[in-house]
Amino acid sequence: GLVAVYFINYTAGLLSGTGAATFGTDDEITAFAAPLTLYKYDLRGTNSFDETNENSRENGTSVFSQVGTIQLKKQDAATRKEMKLLGYGRPQVIVESYSADGTSTKFQLAGIENGCEVAASSASGTAMADFTGYNLVFTGTEREASYFVDSTIIGDTTNTVVVVGV
């Protein structure tokens, strides 16, 4: 399952070889040229990130579809404004999920070249125990699968500055 999601205002050139991101021998992102601001949302419950490789022999193409489904369990004026801004932009998204052994977490960057589209909707339920919050779906289409990000650069202030949201 997912632990947290981090939204980044779209940063051009992370994959272009301009030095905006540094990659290790396994293509893991090990550094950013300038600190990126990450807007973090801690997650609980039903959240997912899926990536599908779509190939076309007829066209000779291969793309990766990246889809995240997120529930933020709170509604307030500040979060409403953040959801509106996410819908206007095309952020890059880092998802933090549990590793296979469940003892650590891993980070993956979606939308590295093209960013992601974010659709937000609010829900208030009908009964007292129903979900109240925001449902987010982010989608990206990339030439390559999402890149892993070295966990030591998340929040180290040299590479990233984390701003905690909801």
CSV table of C-alpha atoms in Angstrom, one decimal:
chain,number,residue,atom,x,y,z
A,1,GLY,CA,0.0,0.0,0.0
A,2,LEU,CA,0.9,3.7,-0.3
A,3,VAL,CA,2.3,5.6,2.7
A,4,ALA,CA,2.3,9.1,1.2
A,5,VAL,CA,2.1,11.1,-2.0
A,6,TYR,CA,4.3,14.1,-2.9
A,7,PHE,CA,3.3,16.6,-5.6
A,8,ILE,CA,5.9,18.7,-7.4
A,9,ASN,CA,5.2,21.7,-9.4
A,10,TYR,CA,6.1,20.6,-13.0
A,11,THR,CA,9.9,20.9,-13.4
A,12,ALA,CA,11.0,20.6,-17.0
A,13,GLY,CA,14.2,18.7,-18.0
A,14,LEU,CA,14.4,16.2,-15.2
A,15,LEU,CA,15.0,13.4,-17.8
A,16,SER,CA,16.5,15.5,-20.6
A,17,GLY,CA,20.2,15.1,-19.6
A,18,THR,CA,20.5,18.8,-18.7
A,19,GLY,CA,21.7,17.9,-15.2
A,20,ALA,CA,18.3,18.7,-13.5
A,21,ALA,CA,18.4,15.1,-12.0
A,22,THR,CA,21.3,12.8,-11.4
A,23,PHE,CA,20.9,9.1,-12.0
A,24,GLY,CA,22.8,6.2,-10.4
A,25,THR,CA,23.9,3.1,-12.2
A,26,ASP,CA,20.5,1.4,-11.9
A,27,ASP,CA,18.7,4.6,-13.2
A,28,GLU,CA,17.7,5.5,-9.7
A,29,ILE,CA,17.4,9.3,-9.1
A,30,THR,CA,20.2,10.1,-6.6
A,31,ALA,CA,20.1,13.9,-6.7
A,32,PHE,CA,18.4,17.1,-8.1
A,33,ALA,CA,20.4,20.1,-9.3
A,34,ALA,CA,18.3,22.5,-7.3
A,35,PRO,CA,16.0,21.7,-4.3
A,36,LEU,CA,12.5,20.7,-5.4
A,37,THR,CA,9.5,21.6,-3.2
A,38,LEU,CA,7.5,18.5,-2.4
A,39,TYR,CA,3.9,18.9,-1.2
A,40,LYS,CA,3.3,15.8,1.0
A,41,TYR,CA,0.0,14.1,1.9
A,42,ASP,CA,0.1,11.2,4.3
A,43,LEU,CA,-2.2,8.4,3.3
A,44,ARG,CA,-4.3,5.8,5.1
A,45,GLY,CA,-6.7,3.3,3.7
A,46,THR,CA,-7.5,2.6,0.0
A,47,ASN,CA,-4.9,4.2,-2.2
A,48,SER,CA,-3.0,2.8,-5.2
A,49,PHE,CA,-0.5,3.5,-7.9
A,50,ASP,CA,-0.5,1.3,-11.0
A,51,GLU,CA,1.7,1.4,-14.1
A,52,THR,CA,0.9,-0.4,-17.3
A,53,ASN,CA,3.2,-0.9,-20.4
A,54,GLU,CA,1.2,-0.4,-23.6
A,55,ASN,CA,2.9,-1.6,-26.8
A,56,SER,CA,1.7,-1.3,-30.4
A,57,ARG,CA,3.5,-3.5,-33.0
A,58,GLU,CA,1.5,-1.7,-35.8
A,59,ASN,CA,2.9,1.7,-34.7
A,60,GLY,CA,6.2,0.5,-33.3
A,61,THR,CA,5.5,2.4,-30.0
A,62,SER,CA,5.7,1.6,-26.3
A,63,VAL,CA,4.4,3.9,-23.5
A,64,PHE,CA,3.8,3.5,-19.8
A,65,SER,CA,0.4,4.6,-18.4
A,66,GLN,CA,0.7,5.7,-14.8
A,67,VAL,CA,-2.5,5.9,-12.6
A,68,GLY,CA,-2.8,6.8,-9.0
A,69,THR,CA,-6.0,6.8,-6.9
A,70,ILE,CA,-5.8,8.7,-3.7
A,71,GLN,CA,-8.2,9.5,-0.9
A,72,LEU,CA,-7.5,12.5,1.4
A,73,LYS,CA,-9.7,12.2,4.5
A,74,LYS,CA,-10.3,15.9,5.2
A,75,GLN,CA,-12.1,18.8,3.7
A,76,ASP,CA,-11.3,22.5,4.5
A,77,ALA,CA,-10.8,25.7,2.6
A,78,ALA,CA,-7.0,25.4,2.4
A,79,THR,CA,-7.1,21.9,0.9
A,80,ARG,CA,-9.9,22.9,-1.5
A,81,LYS,CA,-7.5,25.6,-2.9
A,82,GLU,CA,-4.7,23.1,-3.2
A,83,MET,CA,-7.0,20.6,-5.1
A,84,LYS,CA,-8.0,23.4,-7.4
A,85,LEU,CA,-4.3,24.2,-8.2
A,86,LEU,CA,-3.5,20.6,-8.7
A,87,GLY,CA,-6.3,20.4,-11.3
A,88,TYR,CA,-4.9,23.5,-13.1
A,89,GLY,CA,-1.3,22.2,-13.3
A,90,ARG,CA,0.5,19.1,-14.4
A,91,PRO,CA,2.6,18.1,-11.5
A,92,GLN,CA,5.1,15.4,-11.2
A,93,VAL,CA,4.2,12.9,-8.5
A,94,ILE,CA,6.3,10.9,-6.1
A,95,VAL,CA,4.5,8.0,-4.5
A,96,GLU,CA,5.9,6.4,-1.3
A,97,SER,CA,4.9,2.8,-0.9
A,98,TYR,CA,5.9,-0.1,1.3
A,99,SER,CA,8.6,-2.4,0.0
A,100,ALA,CA,7.7,-6.1,-0.6
A,101,ASP,CA,9.0,-7.1,2.9
A,102,GLY,CA,6.9,-4.3,4.5
A,103,THR,CA,9.8,-3.1,6.6
A,104,SER,CA,10.8,-0.1,4.5
A,105,THR,CA,9.5,2.2,1.9
A,106,LYS,CA,10.3,3.0,-1.7
A,107,PHE,CA,9.8,6.1,-3.7
A,108,GLN,CA,8.8,6.3,-7.4
A,109,LEU,CA,8.5,9.4,-9.6
A,110,ALA,CA,5.5,9.5,-12.0
A,111,GLY,CA,5.2,12.0,-14.9
A,112,ILE,CA,8.9,12.7,-15.1
A,113,GLU,CA,8.8,14.1,-18.7
A,114,ASN,CA,5.2,15.1,-19.2
A,115,GLY,CA,3.8,15.6,-15.8
A,116,CYS,CA,0.4,14.2,-14.6
A,117,GLU,CA,-3.1,15.3,-15.0
A,118,VAL,CA,-5.0,15.4,-11.7
A,119,ALA,CA,-8.7,15.1,-11.3
A,120,ALA,CA,-10.1,15.9,-7.8
A,121,SER,CA,-13.6,15.4,-6.6
A,122,SER,CA,-15.1,15.9,-3.1
A,123,ALA,CA,-17.3,13.4,-1.2
A,124,SER,CA,-19.3,13.9,1.9
A,125,GLY,CA,-21.2,10.7,2.2
A,126,THR,CA,-24.7,10.2,3.5
A,127,ALA,CA,-24.2,8.6,6.9
A,128,MET,CA,-22.1,9.7,9.9
A,129,ALA,CA,-19.5,7.0,9.3
A,130,ASP,CA,-19.2,7.6,5.5
A,131,PHE,CA,-16.0,9.0,3.8
A,132,THR,CA,-15.6,12.8,3.8
A,133,GLY,CA,-12.7,14.2,1.9
A,134,TYR,CA,-11.3,14.4,-1.6
A,135,ASN,CA,-10.8,11.6,-4.2
A,136,LEU,CA,-7.9,12.3,-6.5
A,137,VAL,CA,-6.9,10.4,-9.6
A,138,PHE,CA,-3.6,11.3,-11.3
A,139,THR,CA,-2.7,10.0,-14.7
A,140,GLY,CA,0.5,10.2,-16.7
A,141,THR,CA,1.8,8.8,-20.0
A,142,GLU,CA,5.5,8.4,-20.3
A,143,ARG,CA,8.1,6.8,-22.7
A,144,GLU,CA,9.7,5.0,-19.7
A,145,ALA,CA,8.5,3.4,-16.5
A,146,SER,CA,8.5,5.5,-13.3
A,147,TYR,CA,11.9,6.1,-11.9
A,148,PHE,CA,12.9,5.1,-8.3
A,149,VAL,CA,14.1,7.9,-6.1
A,150,ASP,CA,16.8,7.4,-3.5
A,151,SER,CA,15.0,7.7,-0.1
A,152,THR,CA,17.9,9.6,1.4
A,153,ILE,CA,17.2,12.7,-0.8
A,154,ILE,CA,13.6,13.0,0.3
A,155,GLY,CA,13.5,15.9,2.8
A,156,ASP,CA,17.3,16.4,3.0
A,157,THR,CA,17.0,20.1,2.1
A,158,THR,CA,19.8,19.9,-0.5
A,159,ASN,CA,17.6,18.0,-3.0
A,160,THR,CA,14.1,18.4,-1.7
A,161,VAL,CA,12.1,20.5,0.8
A,162,VAL,CA,9.0,18.8,2.1
A,163,VAL,CA,5.8,20.8,2.9
A,164,VAL,CA,3.3,18.7,4.7
A,165,GLY,CA,-0.3,19.0,3.5
A,166,VAL,CA,-3.5,17.4,4.8
